[in-house]
Each structure stands twice: as C-alpha cells, then as structure tokens.
Short mmCIF file of C-alpha atoms and ligand atoms in Angstrom, two decimals:
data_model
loop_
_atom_site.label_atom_id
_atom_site.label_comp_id
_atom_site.label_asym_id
_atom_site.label_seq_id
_atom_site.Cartn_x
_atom_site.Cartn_y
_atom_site.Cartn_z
CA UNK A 5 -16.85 32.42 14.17
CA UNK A 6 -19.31 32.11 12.20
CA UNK A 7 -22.65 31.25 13.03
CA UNK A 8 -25.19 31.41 10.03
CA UNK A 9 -25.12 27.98 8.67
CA UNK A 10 -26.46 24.95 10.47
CA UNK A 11 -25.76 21.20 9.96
CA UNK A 12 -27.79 19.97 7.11
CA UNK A 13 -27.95 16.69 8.16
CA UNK A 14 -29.56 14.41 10.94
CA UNK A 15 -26.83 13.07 13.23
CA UNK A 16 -27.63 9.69 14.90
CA UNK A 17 -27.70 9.97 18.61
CA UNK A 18 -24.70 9.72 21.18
CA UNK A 19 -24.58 7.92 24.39
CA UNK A 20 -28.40 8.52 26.04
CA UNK A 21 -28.44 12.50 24.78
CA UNK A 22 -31.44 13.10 22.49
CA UNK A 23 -32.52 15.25 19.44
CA UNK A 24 -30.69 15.48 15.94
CA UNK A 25 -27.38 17.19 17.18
CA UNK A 26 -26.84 15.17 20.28
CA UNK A 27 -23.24 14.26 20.28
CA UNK A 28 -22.17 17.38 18.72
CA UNK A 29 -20.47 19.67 21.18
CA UNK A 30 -20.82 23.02 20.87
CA UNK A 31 -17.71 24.75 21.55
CA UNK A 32 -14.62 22.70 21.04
CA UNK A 33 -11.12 24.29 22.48
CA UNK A 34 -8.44 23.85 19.51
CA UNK A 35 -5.01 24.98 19.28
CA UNK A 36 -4.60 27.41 16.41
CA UNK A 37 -1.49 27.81 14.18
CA UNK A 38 -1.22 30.91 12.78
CA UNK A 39 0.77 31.52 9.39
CA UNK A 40 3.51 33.78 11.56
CA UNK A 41 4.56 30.42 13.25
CA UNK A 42 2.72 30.70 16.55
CA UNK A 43 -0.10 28.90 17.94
CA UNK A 44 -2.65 29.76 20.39
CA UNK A 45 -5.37 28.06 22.02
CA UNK A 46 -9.11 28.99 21.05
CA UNK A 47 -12.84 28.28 21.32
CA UNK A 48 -14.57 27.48 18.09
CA UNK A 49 -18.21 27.17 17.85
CA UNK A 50 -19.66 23.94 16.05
CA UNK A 51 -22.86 25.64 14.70
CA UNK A 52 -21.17 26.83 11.44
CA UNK A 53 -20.07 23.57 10.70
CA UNK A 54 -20.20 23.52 6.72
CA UNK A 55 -20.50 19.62 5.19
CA UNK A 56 -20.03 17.72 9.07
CA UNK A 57 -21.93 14.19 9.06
CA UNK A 58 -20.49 13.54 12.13
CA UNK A 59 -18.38 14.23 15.09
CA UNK A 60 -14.85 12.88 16.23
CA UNK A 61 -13.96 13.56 19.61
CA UNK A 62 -9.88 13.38 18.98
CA UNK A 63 -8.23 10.97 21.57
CA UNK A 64 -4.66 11.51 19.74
CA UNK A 65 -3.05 13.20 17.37
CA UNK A 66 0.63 12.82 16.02
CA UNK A 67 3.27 14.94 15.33
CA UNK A 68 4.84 14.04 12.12
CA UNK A 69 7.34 15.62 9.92
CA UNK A 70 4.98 17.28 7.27
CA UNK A 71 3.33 19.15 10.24
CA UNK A 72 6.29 20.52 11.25
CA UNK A 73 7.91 21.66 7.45
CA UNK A 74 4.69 23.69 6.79
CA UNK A 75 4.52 25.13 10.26
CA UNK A 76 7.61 26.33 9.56
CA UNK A 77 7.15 27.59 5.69
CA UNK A 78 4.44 29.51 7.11
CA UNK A 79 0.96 28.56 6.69
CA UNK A 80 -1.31 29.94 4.43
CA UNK A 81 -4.06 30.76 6.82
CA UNK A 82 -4.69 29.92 10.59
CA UNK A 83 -5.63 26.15 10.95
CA UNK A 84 -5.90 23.62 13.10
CA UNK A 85 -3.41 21.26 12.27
CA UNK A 86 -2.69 17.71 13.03
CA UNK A 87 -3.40 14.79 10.41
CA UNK A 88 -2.75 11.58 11.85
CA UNK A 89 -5.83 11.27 13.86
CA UNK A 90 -7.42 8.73 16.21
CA UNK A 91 -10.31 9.30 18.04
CA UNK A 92 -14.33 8.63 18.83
CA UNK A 93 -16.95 8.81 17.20
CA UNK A 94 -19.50 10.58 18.89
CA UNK A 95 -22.20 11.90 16.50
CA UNK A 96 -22.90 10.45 12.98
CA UNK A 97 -25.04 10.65 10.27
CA UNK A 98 -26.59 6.89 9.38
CA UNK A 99 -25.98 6.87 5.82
CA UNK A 100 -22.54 7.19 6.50
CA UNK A 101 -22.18 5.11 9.12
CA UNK A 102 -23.57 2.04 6.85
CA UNK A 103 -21.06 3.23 3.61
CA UNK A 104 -17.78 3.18 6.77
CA UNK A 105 -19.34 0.53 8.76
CA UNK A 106 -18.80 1.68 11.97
CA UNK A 107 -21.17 3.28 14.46
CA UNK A 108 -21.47 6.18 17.62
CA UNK A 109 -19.06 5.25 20.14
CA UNK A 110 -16.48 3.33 17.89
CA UNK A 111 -12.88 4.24 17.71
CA UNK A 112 -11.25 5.17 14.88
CA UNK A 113 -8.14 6.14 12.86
CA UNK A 114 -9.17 8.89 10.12
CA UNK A 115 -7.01 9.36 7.39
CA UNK A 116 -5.66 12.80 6.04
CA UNK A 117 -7.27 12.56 2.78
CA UNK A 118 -10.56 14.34 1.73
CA UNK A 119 -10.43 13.22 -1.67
CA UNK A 120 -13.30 14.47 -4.42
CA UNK A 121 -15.05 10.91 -5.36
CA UNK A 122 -16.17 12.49 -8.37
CA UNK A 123 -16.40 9.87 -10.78
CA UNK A 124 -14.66 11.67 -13.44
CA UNK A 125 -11.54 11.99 -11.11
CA UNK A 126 -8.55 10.16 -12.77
CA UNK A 127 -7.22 8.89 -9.17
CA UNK A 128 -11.07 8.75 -7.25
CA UNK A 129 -12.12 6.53 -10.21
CA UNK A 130 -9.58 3.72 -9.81
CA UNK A 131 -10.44 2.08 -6.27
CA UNK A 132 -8.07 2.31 -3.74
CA UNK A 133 -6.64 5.49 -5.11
CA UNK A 134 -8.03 7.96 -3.13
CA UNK A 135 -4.90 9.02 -1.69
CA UNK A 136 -3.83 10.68 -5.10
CA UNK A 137 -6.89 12.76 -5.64
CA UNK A 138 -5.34 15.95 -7.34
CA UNK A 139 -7.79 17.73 -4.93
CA UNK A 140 -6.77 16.13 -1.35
CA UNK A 141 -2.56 16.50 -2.78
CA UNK A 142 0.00 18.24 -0.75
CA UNK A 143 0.89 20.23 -3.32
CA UNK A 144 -2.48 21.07 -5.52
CA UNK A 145 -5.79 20.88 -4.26
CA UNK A 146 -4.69 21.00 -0.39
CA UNK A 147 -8.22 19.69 0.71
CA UNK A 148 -7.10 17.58 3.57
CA UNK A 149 -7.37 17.00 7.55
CA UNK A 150 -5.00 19.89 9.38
CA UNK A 151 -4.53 22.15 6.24
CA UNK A 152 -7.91 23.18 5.87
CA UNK A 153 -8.44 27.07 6.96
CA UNK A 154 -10.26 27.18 10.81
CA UNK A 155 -11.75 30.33 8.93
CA UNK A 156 -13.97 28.05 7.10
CA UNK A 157 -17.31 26.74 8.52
CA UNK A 158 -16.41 25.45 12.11
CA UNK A 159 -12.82 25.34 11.03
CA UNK A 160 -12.71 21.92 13.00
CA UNK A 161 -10.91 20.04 10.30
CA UNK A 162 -7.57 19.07 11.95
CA UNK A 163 -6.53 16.23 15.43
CA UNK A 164 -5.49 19.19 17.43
CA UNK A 165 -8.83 19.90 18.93
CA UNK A 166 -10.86 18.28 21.69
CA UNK A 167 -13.06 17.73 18.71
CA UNK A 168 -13.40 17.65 15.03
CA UNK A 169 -15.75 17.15 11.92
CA UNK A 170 -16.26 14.23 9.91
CA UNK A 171 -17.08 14.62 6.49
CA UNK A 172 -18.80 12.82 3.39
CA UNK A 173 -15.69 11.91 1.74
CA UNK A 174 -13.62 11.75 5.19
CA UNK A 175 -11.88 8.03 5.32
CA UNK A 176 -12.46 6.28 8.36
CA UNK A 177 -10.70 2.98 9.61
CA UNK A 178 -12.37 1.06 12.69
CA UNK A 179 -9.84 0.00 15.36
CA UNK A 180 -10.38 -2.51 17.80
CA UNK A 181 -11.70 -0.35 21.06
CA UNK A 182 -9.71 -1.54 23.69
CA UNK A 183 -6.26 -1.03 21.50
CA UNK A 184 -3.71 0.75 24.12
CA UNK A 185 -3.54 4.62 22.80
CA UNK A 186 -0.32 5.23 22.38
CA UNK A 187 -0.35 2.19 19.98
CA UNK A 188 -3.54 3.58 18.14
CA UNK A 189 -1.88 6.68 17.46
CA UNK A 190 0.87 4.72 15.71
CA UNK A 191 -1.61 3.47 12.84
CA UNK A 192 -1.23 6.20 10.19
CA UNK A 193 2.53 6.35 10.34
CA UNK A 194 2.91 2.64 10.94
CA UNK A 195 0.71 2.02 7.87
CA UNK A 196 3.05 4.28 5.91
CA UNK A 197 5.88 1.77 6.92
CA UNK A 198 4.10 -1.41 6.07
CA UNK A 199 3.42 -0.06 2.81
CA UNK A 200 6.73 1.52 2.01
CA UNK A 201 8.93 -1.11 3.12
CA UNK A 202 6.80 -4.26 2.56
CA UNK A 203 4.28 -3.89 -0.28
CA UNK A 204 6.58 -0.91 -2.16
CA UNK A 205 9.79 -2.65 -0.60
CA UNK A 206 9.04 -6.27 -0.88
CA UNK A 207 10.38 -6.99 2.70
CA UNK A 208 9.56 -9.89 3.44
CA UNK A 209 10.46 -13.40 5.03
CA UNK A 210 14.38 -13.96 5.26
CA UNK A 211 14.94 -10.69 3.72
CA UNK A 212 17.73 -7.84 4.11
CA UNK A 213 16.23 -4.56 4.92
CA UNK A 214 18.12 -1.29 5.78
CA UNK A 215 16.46 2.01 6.72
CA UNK A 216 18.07 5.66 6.61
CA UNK A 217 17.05 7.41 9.55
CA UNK A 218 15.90 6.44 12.58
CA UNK A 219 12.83 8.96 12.80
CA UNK A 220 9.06 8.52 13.23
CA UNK A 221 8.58 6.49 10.04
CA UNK A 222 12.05 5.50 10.14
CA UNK A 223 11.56 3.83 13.66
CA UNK A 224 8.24 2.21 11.98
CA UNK A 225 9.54 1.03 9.27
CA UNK A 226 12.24 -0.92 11.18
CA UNK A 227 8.74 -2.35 13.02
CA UNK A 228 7.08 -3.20 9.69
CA UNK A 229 10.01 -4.78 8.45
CA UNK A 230 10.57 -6.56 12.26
CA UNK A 231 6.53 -7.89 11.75
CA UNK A 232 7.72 -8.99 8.04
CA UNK A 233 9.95 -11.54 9.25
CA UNK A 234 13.51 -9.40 8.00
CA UNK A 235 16.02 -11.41 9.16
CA UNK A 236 18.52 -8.71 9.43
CA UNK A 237 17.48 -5.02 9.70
CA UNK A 238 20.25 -2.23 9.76
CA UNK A 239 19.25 1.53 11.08
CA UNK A 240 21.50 3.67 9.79
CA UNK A 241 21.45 7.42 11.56
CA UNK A 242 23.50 10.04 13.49
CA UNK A 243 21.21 10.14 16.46
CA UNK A 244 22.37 7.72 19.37
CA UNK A 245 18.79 8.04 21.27
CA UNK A 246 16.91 6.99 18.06
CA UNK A 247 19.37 4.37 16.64
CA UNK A 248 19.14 2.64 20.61
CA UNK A 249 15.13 2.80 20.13
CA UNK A 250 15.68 0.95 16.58
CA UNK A 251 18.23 -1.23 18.10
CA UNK A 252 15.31 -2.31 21.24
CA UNK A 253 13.13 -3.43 17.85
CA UNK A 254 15.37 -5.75 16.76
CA UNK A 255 18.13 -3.49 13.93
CA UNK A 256 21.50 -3.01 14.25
CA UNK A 257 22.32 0.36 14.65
CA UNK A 258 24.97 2.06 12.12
CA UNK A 259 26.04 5.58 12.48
CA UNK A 260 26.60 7.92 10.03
CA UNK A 261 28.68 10.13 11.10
CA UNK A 262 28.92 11.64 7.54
CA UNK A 263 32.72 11.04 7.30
CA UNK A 264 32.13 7.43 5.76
CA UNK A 265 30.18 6.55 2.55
CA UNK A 266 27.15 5.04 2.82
CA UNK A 267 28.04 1.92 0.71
CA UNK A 268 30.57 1.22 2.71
CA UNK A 269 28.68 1.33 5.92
CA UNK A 270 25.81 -0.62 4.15
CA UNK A 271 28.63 -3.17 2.80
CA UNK A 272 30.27 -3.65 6.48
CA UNK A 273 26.88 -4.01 8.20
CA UNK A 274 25.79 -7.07 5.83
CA UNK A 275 29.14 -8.56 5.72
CA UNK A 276 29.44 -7.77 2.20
CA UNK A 277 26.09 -9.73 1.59
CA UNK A 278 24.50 -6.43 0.20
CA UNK A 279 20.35 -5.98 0.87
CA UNK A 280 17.16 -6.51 -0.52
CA UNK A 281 15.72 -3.35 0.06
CA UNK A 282 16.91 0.05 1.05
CA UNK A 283 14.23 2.64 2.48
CA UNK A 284 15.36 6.27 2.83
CA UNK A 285 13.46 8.34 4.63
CA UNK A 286 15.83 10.93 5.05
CA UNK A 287 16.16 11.98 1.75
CA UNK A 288 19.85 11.75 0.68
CA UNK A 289 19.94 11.96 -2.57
CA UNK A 290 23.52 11.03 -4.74
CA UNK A 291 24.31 9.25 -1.59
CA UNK A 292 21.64 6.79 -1.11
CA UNK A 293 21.77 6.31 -5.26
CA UNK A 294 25.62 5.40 -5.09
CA UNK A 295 25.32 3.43 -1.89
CA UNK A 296 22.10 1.33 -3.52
CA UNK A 297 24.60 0.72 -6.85
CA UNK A 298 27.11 -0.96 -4.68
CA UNK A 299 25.36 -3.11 -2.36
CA UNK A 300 21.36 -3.57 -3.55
CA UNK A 301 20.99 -7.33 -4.09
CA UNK A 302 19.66 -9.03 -7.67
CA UNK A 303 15.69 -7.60 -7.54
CA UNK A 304 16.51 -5.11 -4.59
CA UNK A 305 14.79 -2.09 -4.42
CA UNK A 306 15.81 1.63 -3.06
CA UNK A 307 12.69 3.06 -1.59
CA UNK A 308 13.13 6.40 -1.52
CA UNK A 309 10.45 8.65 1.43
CA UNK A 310 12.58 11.57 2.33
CA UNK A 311 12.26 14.96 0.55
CA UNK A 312 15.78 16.04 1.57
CA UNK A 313 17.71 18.81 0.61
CA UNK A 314 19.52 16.67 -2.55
CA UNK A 315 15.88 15.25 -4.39
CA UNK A 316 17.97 14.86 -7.51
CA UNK A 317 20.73 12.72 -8.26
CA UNK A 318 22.59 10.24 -10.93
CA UNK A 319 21.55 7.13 -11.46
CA UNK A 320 23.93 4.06 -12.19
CA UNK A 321 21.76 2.68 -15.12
CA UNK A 322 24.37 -0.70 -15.34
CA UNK A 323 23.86 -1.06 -12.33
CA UNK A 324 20.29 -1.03 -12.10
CA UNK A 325 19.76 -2.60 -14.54
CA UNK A 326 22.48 -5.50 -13.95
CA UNK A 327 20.58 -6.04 -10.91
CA UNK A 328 17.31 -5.69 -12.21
CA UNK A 329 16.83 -3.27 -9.04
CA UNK A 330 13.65 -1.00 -8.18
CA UNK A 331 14.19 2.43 -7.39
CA UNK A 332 10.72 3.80 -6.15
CA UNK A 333 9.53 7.01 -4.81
CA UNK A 334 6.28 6.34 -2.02
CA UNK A 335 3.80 8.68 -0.36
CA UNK A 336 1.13 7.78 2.20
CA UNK A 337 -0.54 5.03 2.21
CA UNK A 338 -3.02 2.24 0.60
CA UNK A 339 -6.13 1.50 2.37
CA UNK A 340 -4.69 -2.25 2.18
CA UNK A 341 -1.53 -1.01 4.39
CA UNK A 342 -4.21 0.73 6.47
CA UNK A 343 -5.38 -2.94 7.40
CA UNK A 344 -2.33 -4.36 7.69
CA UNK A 345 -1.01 -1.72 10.13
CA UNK A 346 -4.32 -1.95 11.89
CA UNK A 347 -4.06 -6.19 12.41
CA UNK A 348 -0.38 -5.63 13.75
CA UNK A 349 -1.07 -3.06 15.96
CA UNK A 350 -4.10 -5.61 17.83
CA UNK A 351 -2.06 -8.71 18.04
CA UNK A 352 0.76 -6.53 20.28
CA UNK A 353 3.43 -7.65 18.03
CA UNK A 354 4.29 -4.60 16.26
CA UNK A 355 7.51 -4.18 18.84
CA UNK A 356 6.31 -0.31 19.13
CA UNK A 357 5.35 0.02 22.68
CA UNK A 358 9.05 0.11 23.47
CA UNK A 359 9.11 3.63 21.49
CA UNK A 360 8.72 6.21 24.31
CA UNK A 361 6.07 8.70 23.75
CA UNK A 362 5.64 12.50 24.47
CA UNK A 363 2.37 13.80 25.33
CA UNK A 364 1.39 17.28 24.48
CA UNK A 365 -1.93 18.91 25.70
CA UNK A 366 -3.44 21.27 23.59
CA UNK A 367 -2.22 24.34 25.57
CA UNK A 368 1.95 23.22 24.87
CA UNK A 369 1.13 22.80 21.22
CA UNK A 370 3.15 25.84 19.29
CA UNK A 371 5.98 24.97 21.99
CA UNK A 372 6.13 21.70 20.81
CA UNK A 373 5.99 22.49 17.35
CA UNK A 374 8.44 25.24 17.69
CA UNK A 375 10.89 22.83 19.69
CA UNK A 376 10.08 20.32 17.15
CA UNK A 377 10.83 22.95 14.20
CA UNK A 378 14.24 24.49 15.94
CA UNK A 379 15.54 20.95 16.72
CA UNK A 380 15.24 20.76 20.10
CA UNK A 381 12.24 17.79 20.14
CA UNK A 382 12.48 15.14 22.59
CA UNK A 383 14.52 11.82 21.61
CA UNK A 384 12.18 9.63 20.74
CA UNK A 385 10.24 10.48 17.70
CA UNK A 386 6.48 9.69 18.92
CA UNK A 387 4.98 13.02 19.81
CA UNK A 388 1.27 12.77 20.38
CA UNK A 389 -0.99 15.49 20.75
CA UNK A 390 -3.78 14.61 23.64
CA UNK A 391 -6.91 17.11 23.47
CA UNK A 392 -9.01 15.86 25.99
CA UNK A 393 -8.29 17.69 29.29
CA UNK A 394 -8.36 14.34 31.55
CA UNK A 395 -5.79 12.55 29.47
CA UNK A 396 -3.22 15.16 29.60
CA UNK A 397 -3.49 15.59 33.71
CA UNK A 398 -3.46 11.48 33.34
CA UNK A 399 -0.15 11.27 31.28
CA UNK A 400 1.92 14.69 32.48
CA UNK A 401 3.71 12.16 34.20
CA UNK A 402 5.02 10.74 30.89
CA UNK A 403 6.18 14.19 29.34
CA UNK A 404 9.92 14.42 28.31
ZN1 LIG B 30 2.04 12.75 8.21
ZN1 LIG B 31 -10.62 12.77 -6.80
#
C-alpha cells in the first residue's frame, strides 16, 4: 500500500496511549472483495490514510442486499465492503468530535453516505438531505462507505475490517454504549424500516400494514410497524423460516406460493377490510400495482423498496385516484428515522432480538457472500460481519 501521505490532522488521544496518532492502528486486517467475485483477507497499512479525522474500530457490520447485488455484478475495483456499520470510536480529530458530538471511546452507527456538503449542492444544501447527494448516490458519484476502492489512501473505507476511517463529511449517530450488539447492528436497516413504513408509509396507531417479503428490511419493517402500534401486520413471502421469524414479531404469515394473486391473498388476510399501507420490498412490479388497486384503503399508500426484476408496471389511475392512494418509491434513510430507530432499539422493544443472527469473522467473508449470492444463506436474514478476532471465537457458537 501506499505509504507517502500522512494524516494531516491531529487526532485526540485514545484510552491512556499518547502523541497525535494514538488510537490509530497501524495495520488493520480487512477482507478484500475483488471485482472477479472473490474475497481474500489482507493487511492494510493506516499511514496512507488520505482525508481520516478519526478511527472506527468496527464492532459489526451487516450483510444487506445491496452488498450482495454488486458483489455479484462485479465490482469495479477491489474494496472493502460492508456499509451498515457500528463500531468505536477510537481516535478523533476535536473539531469533529464537537460538529458529531460524540467523543473517543463512544459507540456508534455510521451511515453509508459521504455526501459533498458543498453548499452549492442541490441535495447537501437542503438539511437533512444528505442522503441524496448526487456524489454519495448508488448510481452516480459512488462516494460512499464499502464502495470506495481499498486502492485509494488506506483503502479503509468499508465495516469489513477490524478497523476503518472516519472522514470530514462521514455521518455519525451516537448509540447508547451498553446497547446489546446484535441489536446495534440492526440500526441502519431498522432505520430504513421506520422510515419506509412509518414516516413514507404512515403506519401508525390502529393501522393495517402488509409487507412483501420477509427479508432483512422486510423482517424490520414488520418491527417498525410492530413499535408503530399496527394493529394487524400481514408478511406475505414464500420462505417458511422467514415468514415464522415475522410471525414471532407479531404478523401473520401469508405465503405466496405464486399460484394465487396477490389481491386475493391481501383481501383474505384482512377479511376483505383491505390496508392502509402496503410496503414491497421485493420488488414485484404489475403484481403489487394490481394487488394495491384492489385492496389499498381510502389514503393508503403502496411503498414500493424492492428493485425487482418487473420495476415497471401499469398503474390503475381510477383507482388511485378514487382512493386518493400514495404510491411512493423510498431509499435509505432520514437522519430523523436514524433517531427513531436508535430510541427503539434502547428501550428493548423493537421485538428484534428474536431474529437469529449469523456471525461471520472476517476470514468466512467471500463464503458468506458467495452463499449469500448463490442462495444458499442461512434462514434468518441478519448476517453480521464481526472483525475483531475475540468476538468471533466468542460467538462461533452462534454460527448457522
Ligand atoms: Zn444496505
Ligand atoms: Zn452534496
């Protein structure tokens, strides 16, 4: 790697080491994808570091869907994936810890965004738009944690290293430190969920909510719609072991065995009573659009998260419109769903430590994520990368 450029900045101190780099490691084992769909396990030196104000020792990092689609594509360059981070803070510069209020030693959920701040940016200049910054998208800019090449500077931008860099437009969210890990590294996804099915969705109190696909947002969203107060949630899938997870958080489970149409499983499952809101996260396409005409409520909404294989479909505009319905595309999160997900996940009421969850150490990585990619993943959705070397001999036992 390369070794010519040092950090520019002072980093405050960590723990009782001394001197300006002192909670900086210096070699930092990572697990490498490589654009031919492999990924191997390597050291990476911390002294090129290009732009680091601080340090993040990872304590988790999740699996989700988008890491596996551009594994398989093919990356563009080797990189250390991983983008739903939690971890420690272990070196940081004190400007930065004043602008994110939190300090050395805190725990933290980092979001995937590394969005410009430029105050001429269209999305950066409205607040709490960060997430659309042209430059941090998923399909233009690609500046974000666990796409960024490990070719560049320290190449410690992704959760699937022991450690990784913290930047001056990285977004940082302070959890409470004692919150159990497994439920920590539920707060990016879970945040999606809140915000897709509550403050997109307008689940709420009393409400009707049914979710397509029982996944890893799936599976959150029937949490977020659970810590709502939804008085009747319906997971509708064709996998037994995830639709008996939702089912432990409170849905009824509906399978879709493909043979029936989706209205008319949506139409049995509320007793004809239809539903306020229905969240695809699957991606279905002319199905979900038909199956919302039939049975979304007056003011329901179709919340549509999937990027299946059928993105485009006919709309019933009478319908719609008779109902005045929503339909709404999502992606990511607000900050405000950040919080949200955050308070739920401390008060232990989120439901979501009945989810059963698969740890990976570093060196099982590209199995997982070739498992993951041929369809062979374990049952439950939760898949959580665990760097640190003592956690992984601590939760082997816990492996699917
Ligand atoms: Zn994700
Ligand atoms: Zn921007």
């Amino acid at each position: 790697m390369k070794n010519h450029y040092s950090t520019s900045v002072a980093l405050a101190e960590a723990g009782t080491a001394a001197g300006p780099l002192a909670g900086r490691p210096d070699r930092v084992r990572a697990a490498v994808s490589l654009p031919d769909v492999a990924t191997e396990v390597w050291y990476l030196e911390t002294a090129g570091a290009i732009g680091a104000v601080g340090w993040l020792r990872v304590e988790s990092s999740a699996v989700c869907g988008t890491d596996v689609s551009l594994y398989q594509a093919g990356l563009d360059w080797p990189t250390v994936m991983g983008h739903h981070v939690v971890g420690r803070i272990t070196a940081l510069d004190p400007d930065r810890a004043l602008a994110w209020g939190v300090t050395v030693g805190d725990l933290v959920a980092l979001e995937e965004y590394l969005p410009c701040q430029r105050p001429d940016c269209v999305e950066c200049s409205i607040p709490g738009r960060y997430r659309m910054c042209p430059e941090s998208d998923l399909w233009k800019g690609r500046r974000r944690v666990g796409l960024i090449s490990s070719e560049e500077g320290s190449g410690l931008y992704g959760g699937n290293a022991e450690y990784m860099q913290l930047n001056a437009n990285s977004i940082v969210h302070k959890l409470p430190g004692d919150l159990d890990p497994d439920l920590a590294s539920w707060t990016q996804p879970f945040a999606n969920a809140v915000d897709w099915t509550v403050n997109a969705g307008g689940a709420g109190d009393g409400s009707t909510v049914v979710v397509i696909g029982p996944g890893y947002h799936g599976i959150a969203a029937v949490a977020a719609a659970r810590a709502a107060g939804a008085k009747r949630i319906i997971a509708v899938g064709r996998s037994y072991e995830r639709l008996e997870i939702a089912e432990a958080l409170g849905a009824v489970p509906v399978v879709n065995d493909g043979g029936t149409d989706l209205g008319a499983l949506i139409d049995t499952a509320t007793a004809g009573k239809g539903t306020d809101l229905i969240l695809d996260t699957v991606g279905l396409g002319r199905a979900v659009t038909s199956a919302a005409a039939g049975t979304l409520r007056k003011l329901g909404r179709l919340v549509l998260a999937g990027l299946g294989p059928v993105p485009v479909s006919e709309v019933d505009l009478k319908a719609l419109i008779r109902g005045a319905n929503t339909i709404t595309g999502v992606r990511g999160r607000s900050p405000e769903a950040v919080r949200q997900s955050i308070e739920i996940l401390a008060s232990g009421t989120s439901g979501l430590e009945l989810v059963p969850t698969t740890h990976v150490p570093l060196e099982e990585v590209g199995e997982m994520l070739h498992r993951l990619a041929t369809g062979r993943g374990p049952s439950s959705p939760h898949v959580v990368i665990r760097p640190q070397p003592a956690q992984t001999s601590q939760t082997r036992n816990h492996k699917q």
